[in-house]
Amino acid sequence: MDRAALADFLRRRREALRPEDLGLPTGARRRTQGLRREEVASLAVMSTDYYTRLEQRRGPQPSEQMLASLARALRLTGDERDYLYRVAGHNAPASLSASPHVAPALLRVLDRLDDTPALILTDLGETLVQNRMAAALFGDASRHTGPARSGIYRWFTDPADRLIYPEADRDRQSRAQVANLRAAHGLRGPRSRAGELVRTLQRASEEFAELWARHEVAQRFEDHKTLVHPELGPIELDCQALFTEDQSQTLLVLTAPPRTEGHEKLQLLAVLGLDRFTGAER
């Protein structure tokens, strides 16, 4: 671990960011160049004291999980992320690792979406990051661990996860989940995490095994969805998906036309937020 290089790199990347780049308030008396240390710590879900010690060359070696959080908070490119890992004394993660690096281009778009649900997913249905509206609609994705981090896995193993869709739409959603996983499996191969997920689901769900045998392939989302919120009821939403070039990550944005019931329900969700509402995360 090169503490001096790590500290200097973190400080310079922090100073290169602007609060408005991440949707943070600038403040009239802001004296810090770039982001404040406490802002980076908050974005990375760590204590300000821990982050400060890293910048002051006093911190212990960060874990790979901590480095992934820092890379996301500082909006690092793939090359910058790899450098961060190396100066911290770790090998750079593989491009298709268990904790994928969030594409900075998608994060920049997500940072500007505050009034409608938006989240970034892997091609295995894992939520990498979500805004406050998505958390209020789907629930906090960070509570899931292990295979359950994949929304595809939860769909076929946890009946509660299906409650967010109307009963009439669930068969179609099951087919879409399998078709999406088939596309990821074709891209990554049978020895990848996609292959591991397929084998796990074949053992866990007869429904999945039957649908998998149909060999349907797709990588898309329905343009229009009806989601059932436990408090607000059905919400009709338009769904837009923005993919990375390698198709491994997707920014999913859910909106409703102005002056519709769906728009009104989103406004209510924005006011009441996550504290009152919890739901099944996609």
mmCIF file of C-alpha atoms in Angstrom:
data_model
loop_
_atom_site.group_PDB
_atom_site.id
_atom_site.type_symbol
_atom_site.label_atom_id
_atom_site.label_comp_id
_atom_site.label_asym_id
_atom_site.label_seq_id
_atom_site.Cartn_x
_atom_site.Cartn_y
_atom_site.Cartn_z
ATOM 1 C CA MET A 1 0.000 0.000 0.000
ATOM 2 C CA ASP A 2 1.433 3.355 -1.093
ATOM 3 C CA ARG A 3 -0.146 5.686 1.465
ATOM 4 C CA ALA A 4 1.331 8.840 -0.031
ATOM 5 C CA ALA A 5 0.110 8.065 -3.559
ATOM 6 C CA LEU A 6 -3.306 6.995 -2.271
ATOM 7 C CA ALA A 7 -3.737 10.152 -0.203
ATOM 8 C CA ASP A 8 -2.685 12.454 -3.028
ATOM 9 C CA PHE A 9 -4.884 10.677 -5.568
ATOM 10 C CA LEU A 10 -7.964 10.834 -3.339
ATOM 11 C CA ARG A 11 -7.445 14.507 -2.599
ATOM 12 C CA ARG A 12 -6.929 15.482 -6.218
ATOM 13 C CA ARG A 13 -9.946 13.532 -7.436
ATOM 14 C CA ARG A 14 -12.066 15.063 -4.660
ATOM 15 C CA GLU A 15 -10.948 18.559 -5.613
ATOM 16 C CA ALA A 16 -11.671 17.907 -9.289
ATOM 17 C CA LEU A 17 -15.358 17.264 -8.634
ATOM 18 C CA ARG A 18 -17.972 19.982 -8.214
ATOM 19 C CA PRO A 19 -21.024 19.673 -5.970
ATOM 20 C CA GLU A 20 -23.360 20.475 -8.851
ATOM 21 C CA ASP A 21 -21.875 17.530 -10.776
ATOM 22 C CA LEU A 22 -23.400 15.220 -8.193
ATOM 23 C CA GLY A 23 -26.583 17.133 -7.470
ATOM 24 C CA LEU A 24 -25.260 18.533 -4.179
ATOM 25 C CA PRO A 25 -25.982 22.098 -2.983
ATOM 26 C CA THR A 26 -23.121 24.522 -3.595
ATOM 27 C CA GLY A 27 -23.752 26.978 -0.753
ATOM 28 C CA ALA A 28 -23.040 30.691 -0.780
ATOM 29 C CA ARG A 29 -19.989 30.503 1.507
ATOM 30 C CA ARG A 30 -18.371 27.392 0.163
ATOM 31 C CA ARG A 31 -14.576 27.703 0.523
ATOM 32 C CA THR A 32 -13.485 24.142 -0.240
ATOM 33 C CA GLN A 33 -12.219 23.464 -3.730
ATOM 34 C CA GLY A 34 -14.303 20.621 -5.132
ATOM 35 C CA LEU A 35 -16.115 18.359 -2.697
ATOM 36 C CA ARG A 36 -15.704 18.415 1.063
ATOM 37 C CA ARG A 37 -14.285 15.356 2.769
ATOM 38 C CA GLU A 38 -17.548 14.728 4.571
ATOM 39 C CA GLU A 39 -19.390 14.773 1.250
ATOM 40 C CA VAL A 40 -17.123 12.113 -0.234
ATOM 41 C CA ALA A 41 -17.462 10.056 2.939
ATOM 42 C CA SER A 42 -21.244 10.282 2.774
ATOM 43 C CA LEU A 43 -21.320 9.278 -0.895
ATOM 44 C CA ALA A 44 -19.024 6.339 -0.146
ATOM 45 C CA VAL A 45 -21.020 5.329 2.962
ATOM 46 C CA MET A 46 -18.087 5.592 5.355
ATOM 47 C CA SER A 47 -17.215 7.772 8.311
ATOM 48 C CA THR A 48 -15.664 11.178 7.704
ATOM 49 C CA ASP A 49 -12.896 10.298 10.173
ATOM 50 C CA TYR A 50 -11.966 7.182 8.194
ATOM 51 C CA TYR A 51 -11.833 9.041 4.900
ATOM 52 C CA THR A 52 -9.867 11.910 6.453
ATOM 53 C CA ARG A 53 -7.235 9.484 7.746
ATOM 54 C CA LEU A 54 -6.816 8.079 4.249
ATOM 55 C CA GLU A 55 -6.144 11.555 2.863
ATOM 56 C CA GLN A 56 -3.721 12.236 5.712
ATOM 57 C CA ARG A 57 -1.738 9.022 5.100
ATOM 58 C CA ARG A 58 -2.799 7.630 8.462
ATOM 59 C CA GLY A 59 -5.511 5.175 7.492
ATOM 60 C CA PRO A 60 -5.403 1.384 7.472
ATOM 61 C CA GLN A 61 -5.480 -0.478 4.183
ATOM 62 C CA PRO A 62 -8.980 -0.128 2.698
ATOM 63 C CA SER A 63 -10.857 -3.277 1.776
ATOM 64 C CA GLU A 64 -11.828 -3.972 -1.820
ATOM 65 C CA GLN A 65 -15.441 -3.200 -0.915
ATOM 66 C CA MET A 66 -14.379 0.166 0.507
ATOM 67 C CA LEU A 67 -12.364 0.940 -2.617
ATOM 68 C CA ALA A 68 -15.346 0.126 -4.815
ATOM 69 C CA SER A 69 -17.427 2.602 -2.794
ATOM 70 C CA LEU A 70 -14.730 5.268 -3.109
ATOM 71 C CA ALA A 71 -14.433 4.721 -6.858
ATOM 72 C CA ARG A 72 -18.181 5.180 -7.195
ATOM 73 C CA ALA A 73 -18.298 8.253 -4.957
ATOM 74 C CA LEU A 74 -15.436 9.952 -6.824
ATOM 75 C CA ARG A 75 -16.881 9.021 -10.234
ATOM 76 C CA LEU A 76 -13.653 7.341 -11.316
ATOM 77 C CA THR A 77 -13.122 5.964 -14.784
ATOM 78 C CA GLY A 78 -12.135 2.328 -15.210
ATOM 79 C CA ASP A 79 -8.431 3.217 -15.459
ATOM 80 C CA GLU A 80 -8.640 5.472 -12.400
ATOM 81 C CA ARG A 81 -10.410 2.746 -10.442
ATOM 82 C CA ASP A 82 -7.690 0.229 -11.321
ATOM 83 C CA TYR A 83 -5.021 2.698 -10.196
ATOM 84 C CA LEU A 84 -6.883 3.261 -6.910
ATOM 85 C CA TYR A 85 -6.867 -0.462 -6.190
ATOM 86 C CA ARG A 86 -3.174 -0.811 -6.989
ATOM 87 C CA VAL A 87 -1.908 2.062 -4.823
ATOM 88 C CA ALA A 88 -4.085 0.700 -2.018
ATOM 89 C CA GLY A 89 -2.257 -2.626 -2.270
ATOM 90 C CA HIS A 90 -4.896 -4.688 -4.107
ATOM 91 C CA ASN A 91 -5.061 -6.229 -7.537
ATOM 92 C CA ALA A 92 -7.285 -4.342 -9.961
ATOM 93 C CA PRO A 93 -10.668 -6.102 -10.171
ATOM 94 C CA ALA A 94 -11.594 -8.069 -13.269
ATOM 95 C CA SER A 95 -13.878 -6.283 -15.691
ATOM 96 C CA LEU A 96 -16.705 -8.695 -14.850
ATOM 97 C CA SER A 97 -16.123 -8.910 -11.116
ATOM 98 C CA ALA A 98 -18.684 -9.591 -8.409
ATOM 99 C CA SER A 99 -18.786 -5.884 -7.545
ATOM 100 C CA PRO A 100 -18.825 -4.115 -10.912
ATOM 101 C CA HIS A 101 -17.602 -0.577 -11.224
ATOM 102 C CA VAL A 102 -20.515 1.715 -12.037
ATOM 103 C CA ALA A 103 -20.139 3.340 -15.425
ATOM 104 C CA PRO A 104 -19.339 7.053 -14.814
ATOM 105 C CA ALA A 105 -21.438 8.135 -17.815
ATOM 106 C CA LEU A 106 -24.542 6.514 -16.318
ATOM 107 C CA LEU A 107 -23.762 7.990 -12.896
ATOM 108 C CA ARG A 108 -23.571 11.484 -14.360
ATOM 109 C CA VAL A 109 -27.077 11.097 -15.739
ATOM 110 C CA LEU A 110 -28.375 9.562 -12.503
ATOM 111 C CA ASP A 111 -26.925 12.464 -10.500
ATOM 112 C CA ARG A 112 -29.262 14.831 -12.337
ATOM 113 C CA LEU A 113 -32.410 12.783 -11.751
ATOM 114 C CA ASP A 114 -33.957 13.659 -8.428
ATOM 115 C CA ASP A 115 -37.687 13.926 -9.126
ATOM 116 C CA THR A 116 -38.316 10.499 -10.673
ATOM 117 C CA PRO A 117 -37.197 6.931 -9.866
ATOM 118 C CA ALA A 118 -33.884 5.971 -11.472
ATOM 119 C CA LEU A 119 -31.439 3.149 -10.807
ATOM 120 C CA ILE A 120 -28.431 1.464 -12.388
ATOM 121 C CA LEU A 121 -28.566 -2.312 -12.844
ATOM 122 C CA THR A 122 -26.101 -4.956 -13.961
ATOM 123 C CA ASP A 123 -27.076 -7.433 -16.654
ATOM 124 C CA LEU A 124 -27.716 -9.889 -13.793
ATOM 125 C CA GLY A 125 -30.380 -7.611 -12.342
ATOM 126 C CA GLU A 126 -28.245 -6.334 -9.445
ATOM 127 C CA THR A 127 -28.959 -2.777 -8.346
ATOM 128 C CA LEU A 128 -25.637 -0.931 -8.167
ATOM 129 C CA VAL A 129 -26.999 2.459 -7.195
ATOM 130 C CA GLN A 130 -30.452 4.030 -6.911
ATOM 131 C CA ASN A 131 -31.717 7.530 -6.234
ATOM 132 C CA ARG A 132 -34.026 8.366 -3.335
ATOM 133 C CA MET A 133 -37.151 8.022 -5.477
ATOM 134 C CA ALA A 134 -36.190 4.538 -6.614
ATOM 135 C CA ALA A 135 -35.496 3.555 -3.007
ATOM 136 C CA ALA A 136 -38.917 4.868 -2.009
ATOM 137 C CA LEU A 137 -40.598 2.944 -4.819
ATOM 138 C CA PHE A 138 -38.676 -0.343 -4.747
ATOM 139 C CA GLY A 139 -37.054 -0.381 -1.318
ATOM 140 C CA ASP A 140 -33.416 -0.098 -0.279
ATOM 141 C CA ALA A 141 -31.406 -2.403 -2.545
ATOM 142 C CA SER A 142 -28.428 -2.452 -0.175
ATOM 143 C CA ARG A 143 -30.264 -4.799 2.178
ATOM 144 C CA HIS A 144 -29.786 -7.728 -0.220
ATOM 145 C CA THR A 145 -26.733 -9.968 -0.019
ATOM 146 C CA GLY A 146 -25.445 -13.041 -1.811
ATOM 147 C CA PRO A 147 -27.483 -14.370 -4.743
ATOM 148 C CA ALA A 148 -30.423 -12.231 -3.593
ATOM 149 C CA ARG A 149 -28.581 -9.147 -4.878
ATOM 150 C CA SER A 150 -29.932 -10.230 -8.262
ATOM 151 C CA GLY A 151 -33.508 -9.221 -8.927
ATOM 152 C CA ILE A 152 -33.743 -12.193 -11.296
ATOM 153 C CA TYR A 153 -32.858 -14.554 -8.465
ATOM 154 C CA ARG A 154 -35.369 -12.953 -6.104
ATOM 155 C CA TRP A 155 -38.107 -13.065 -8.731
ATOM 156 C CA PHE A 156 -37.962 -16.873 -8.898
ATOM 157 C CA THR A 157 -37.218 -17.587 -5.219
ATOM 158 C CA ASP A 158 -39.133 -14.989 -3.196
ATOM 159 C CA PRO A 159 -42.890 -14.688 -3.856
ATOM 160 C CA ALA A 160 -42.967 -11.312 -2.093
ATOM 161 C CA ASP A 161 -40.758 -9.857 -4.808
ATOM 162 C CA ARG A 162 -43.542 -10.353 -7.358
ATOM 163 C CA LEU A 163 -46.065 -8.225 -5.502
ATOM 164 C CA ILE A 164 -44.799 -5.053 -7.181
ATOM 165 C CA TYR A 165 -46.280 -6.272 -10.489
ATOM 166 C CA PRO A 166 -50.010 -6.860 -11.120
ATOM 167 C CA GLU A 167 -50.839 -10.557 -11.188
ATOM 168 C CA ALA A 168 -51.782 -10.383 -14.872
ATOM 169 C CA ASP A 169 -48.287 -9.116 -15.768
ATOM 170 C CA ARG A 170 -46.239 -11.624 -13.799
ATOM 171 C CA ASP A 171 -45.987 -14.360 -16.422
ATOM 172 C CA ARG A 172 -44.724 -11.850 -18.970
ATOM 173 C CA GLN A 173 -42.239 -10.504 -16.434
ATOM 174 C CA SER A 174 -40.974 -14.020 -15.719
ATOM 175 C CA ARG A 175 -40.262 -14.535 -19.404
ATOM 176 C CA ALA A 176 -38.534 -11.144 -19.608
ATOM 177 C CA GLN A 177 -36.303 -11.945 -16.625
ATOM 178 C CA VAL A 178 -35.177 -15.226 -18.156
ATOM 179 C CA ALA A 179 -34.678 -13.699 -21.605
ATOM 180 C CA ASN A 180 -32.510 -10.940 -20.097
ATOM 181 C CA LEU A 181 -30.406 -13.506 -18.240
ATOM 182 C CA ARG A 182 -30.078 -15.556 -21.434
ATOM 183 C CA ALA A 183 -28.586 -12.506 -23.166
ATOM 184 C CA ALA A 184 -26.098 -11.991 -20.305
ATOM 185 C CA HIS A 185 -25.237 -15.703 -20.321
ATOM 186 C CA GLY A 186 -24.528 -15.588 -24.043
ATOM 187 C CA LEU A 187 -22.240 -12.592 -23.577
ATOM 188 C CA ARG A 188 -20.344 -13.839 -20.523
ATOM 189 C CA GLY A 189 -20.312 -17.598 -21.052
ATOM 190 C CA PRO A 190 -21.217 -20.629 -18.891
ATOM 191 C CA ARG A 191 -18.246 -20.226 -16.529
ATOM 192 C CA SER A 192 -19.192 -16.654 -15.601
ATOM 193 C CA ARG A 193 -21.357 -15.385 -12.767
ATOM 194 C CA ALA A 194 -24.244 -15.448 -15.240
ATOM 195 C CA GLY A 195 -23.656 -19.182 -15.706
ATOM 196 C CA GLU A 196 -23.476 -19.679 -11.957
ATOM 197 C CA LEU A 197 -26.775 -17.832 -11.511
ATOM 198 C CA VAL A 198 -28.424 -19.982 -14.185
ATOM 199 C CA ARG A 199 -27.318 -23.202 -12.500
ATOM 200 C CA THR A 200 -28.476 -21.956 -9.101
ATOM 201 C CA LEU A 201 -31.914 -21.016 -10.431
ATOM 202 C CA GLN A 202 -32.299 -24.273 -12.329
ATOM 203 C CA ARG A 203 -31.968 -26.070 -9.002
ATOM 204 C CA ALA A 204 -34.151 -23.619 -7.077
ATOM 205 C CA SER A 205 -37.078 -23.004 -9.441
ATOM 206 C CA GLU A 206 -38.980 -25.360 -11.722
ATOM 207 C CA GLU A 207 -40.562 -22.342 -13.404
ATOM 208 C CA PHE A 208 -37.161 -20.904 -14.234
ATOM 209 C CA ALA A 209 -35.899 -24.239 -15.571
ATOM 210 C CA GLU A 210 -38.918 -24.544 -17.856
ATOM 211 C CA LEU A 211 -38.569 -20.997 -19.183
ATOM 212 C CA TRP A 212 -34.810 -21.373 -19.618
ATOM 213 C CA ALA A 213 -35.387 -24.386 -21.847
ATOM 214 C CA ARG A 214 -37.384 -22.189 -24.274
ATOM 215 C CA HIS A 215 -34.150 -20.382 -25.214
ATOM 216 C CA GLU A 216 -35.749 -16.945 -25.516
ATOM 217 C CA VAL A 217 -33.205 -14.117 -25.701
ATOM 218 C CA ALA A 218 -33.774 -10.387 -25.105
ATOM 219 C CA GLN A 219 -32.100 -7.421 -23.488
ATOM 220 C CA ARG A 220 -34.775 -4.804 -23.126
ATOM 221 C CA PHE A 221 -37.394 -3.437 -20.787
ATOM 222 C CA GLU A 222 -41.063 -2.861 -21.468
ATOM 223 C CA ASP A 223 -41.720 0.722 -22.526
ATOM 224 C CA HIS A 224 -44.695 0.905 -20.175
ATOM 225 C CA LYS A 225 -45.075 -0.654 -16.739
ATOM 226 C CA THR A 226 -47.697 -0.812 -14.033
ATOM 227 C CA LEU A 227 -46.080 -1.147 -10.615
ATOM 228 C CA VAL A 228 -48.063 -1.822 -7.462
ATOM 229 C CA HIS A 229 -46.901 0.153 -4.459
ATOM 230 C CA PRO A 230 -48.059 -1.156 -1.038
ATOM 231 C CA GLU A 231 -49.448 2.257 -0.038
ATOM 232 C CA LEU A 232 -50.091 4.118 -3.276
ATOM 233 C CA GLY A 233 -51.506 1.208 -5.250
ATOM 234 C CA PRO A 234 -50.977 0.762 -9.014
ATOM 235 C CA ILE A 235 -48.744 3.365 -10.662
ATOM 236 C CA GLU A 236 -48.568 3.522 -14.453
ATOM 237 C CA LEU A 237 -45.083 4.524 -15.557
ATOM 238 C CA ASP A 238 -43.103 4.860 -18.759
ATOM 239 C CA CYS A 239 -39.788 3.033 -18.684
ATOM 240 C CA GLN A 240 -36.636 4.154 -20.479
ATOM 241 C CA ALA A 241 -33.361 2.218 -20.488
ATOM 242 C CA LEU A 242 -29.883 3.522 -21.304
ATOM 243 C CA PHE A 243 -27.206 0.832 -21.791
ATOM 244 C CA THR A 244 -23.429 1.035 -21.559
ATOM 245 C CA GLU A 245 -21.560 0.213 -24.742
ATOM 246 C CA ASP A 246 -20.731 -3.302 -23.541
ATOM 247 C CA GLN A 247 -24.358 -3.869 -22.484
ATOM 248 C CA SER A 248 -23.264 -4.842 -18.951
ATOM 249 C CA GLN A 249 -25.056 -2.002 -17.121
ATOM 250 C CA THR A 250 -28.343 -0.200 -17.594
ATOM 251 C CA LEU A 251 -29.711 3.076 -16.314
ATOM 252 C CA LEU A 252 -33.440 2.568 -15.817
ATOM 253 C CA VAL A 253 -35.602 5.698 -15.559
ATOM 254 C CA LEU A 254 -39.295 5.604 -14.681
ATOM 255 C CA THR A 255 -41.486 8.593 -15.470
ATOM 256 C CA ALA A 256 -45.145 9.479 -15.867
ATOM 257 C CA PRO A 257 -46.713 12.049 -18.215
ATOM 258 C CA PRO A 258 -47.685 15.364 -16.567
ATOM 259 C CA ARG A 259 -51.215 15.701 -15.230
ATOM 260 C CA THR A 260 -51.751 11.950 -15.023
ATOM 261 C CA GLU A 261 -52.565 9.872 -11.957
ATOM 262 C CA GLY A 262 -49.133 8.255 -12.198
ATOM 263 C CA HIS A 263 -47.455 11.672 -12.105
ATOM 264 C CA GLU A 264 -49.479 12.666 -9.050
ATOM 265 C CA LYS A 265 -48.517 9.470 -7.260
ATOM 266 C CA LEU A 266 -44.838 10.049 -7.983
ATOM 267 C CA GLN A 267 -45.153 13.532 -6.507
ATOM 268 C CA LEU A 268 -46.694 12.059 -3.374
ATOM 269 C CA LEU A 269 -43.945 9.453 -3.191
ATOM 270 C CA ALA A 270 -41.339 12.223 -3.417
ATOM 271 C CA VAL A 271 -42.880 14.041 -0.451
ATOM 272 C CA LEU A 272 -43.304 11.033 1.811
ATOM 273 C CA GLY A 273 -40.180 9.174 0.718
ATOM 274 C CA LEU A 274 -38.544 6.035 2.009
ATOM 275 C CA ASP A 275 -39.322 6.498 5.710
ATOM 276 C CA ARG A 276 -42.970 5.557 5.270
ATOM 277 C CA PHE A 277 -42.969 3.471 2.134
ATOM 278 C CA THR A 278 -41.111 0.223 1.591
ATOM 279 C CA GLY A 279 -41.525 -2.090 -1.326
ATOM 280 C CA ALA A 280 -39.986 -4.926 -3.254
ATOM 281 C CA GLU A 281 -36.909 -3.836 -5.142
ATOM 282 C CA ARG A 282 -36.768 -4.767 -8.781
#
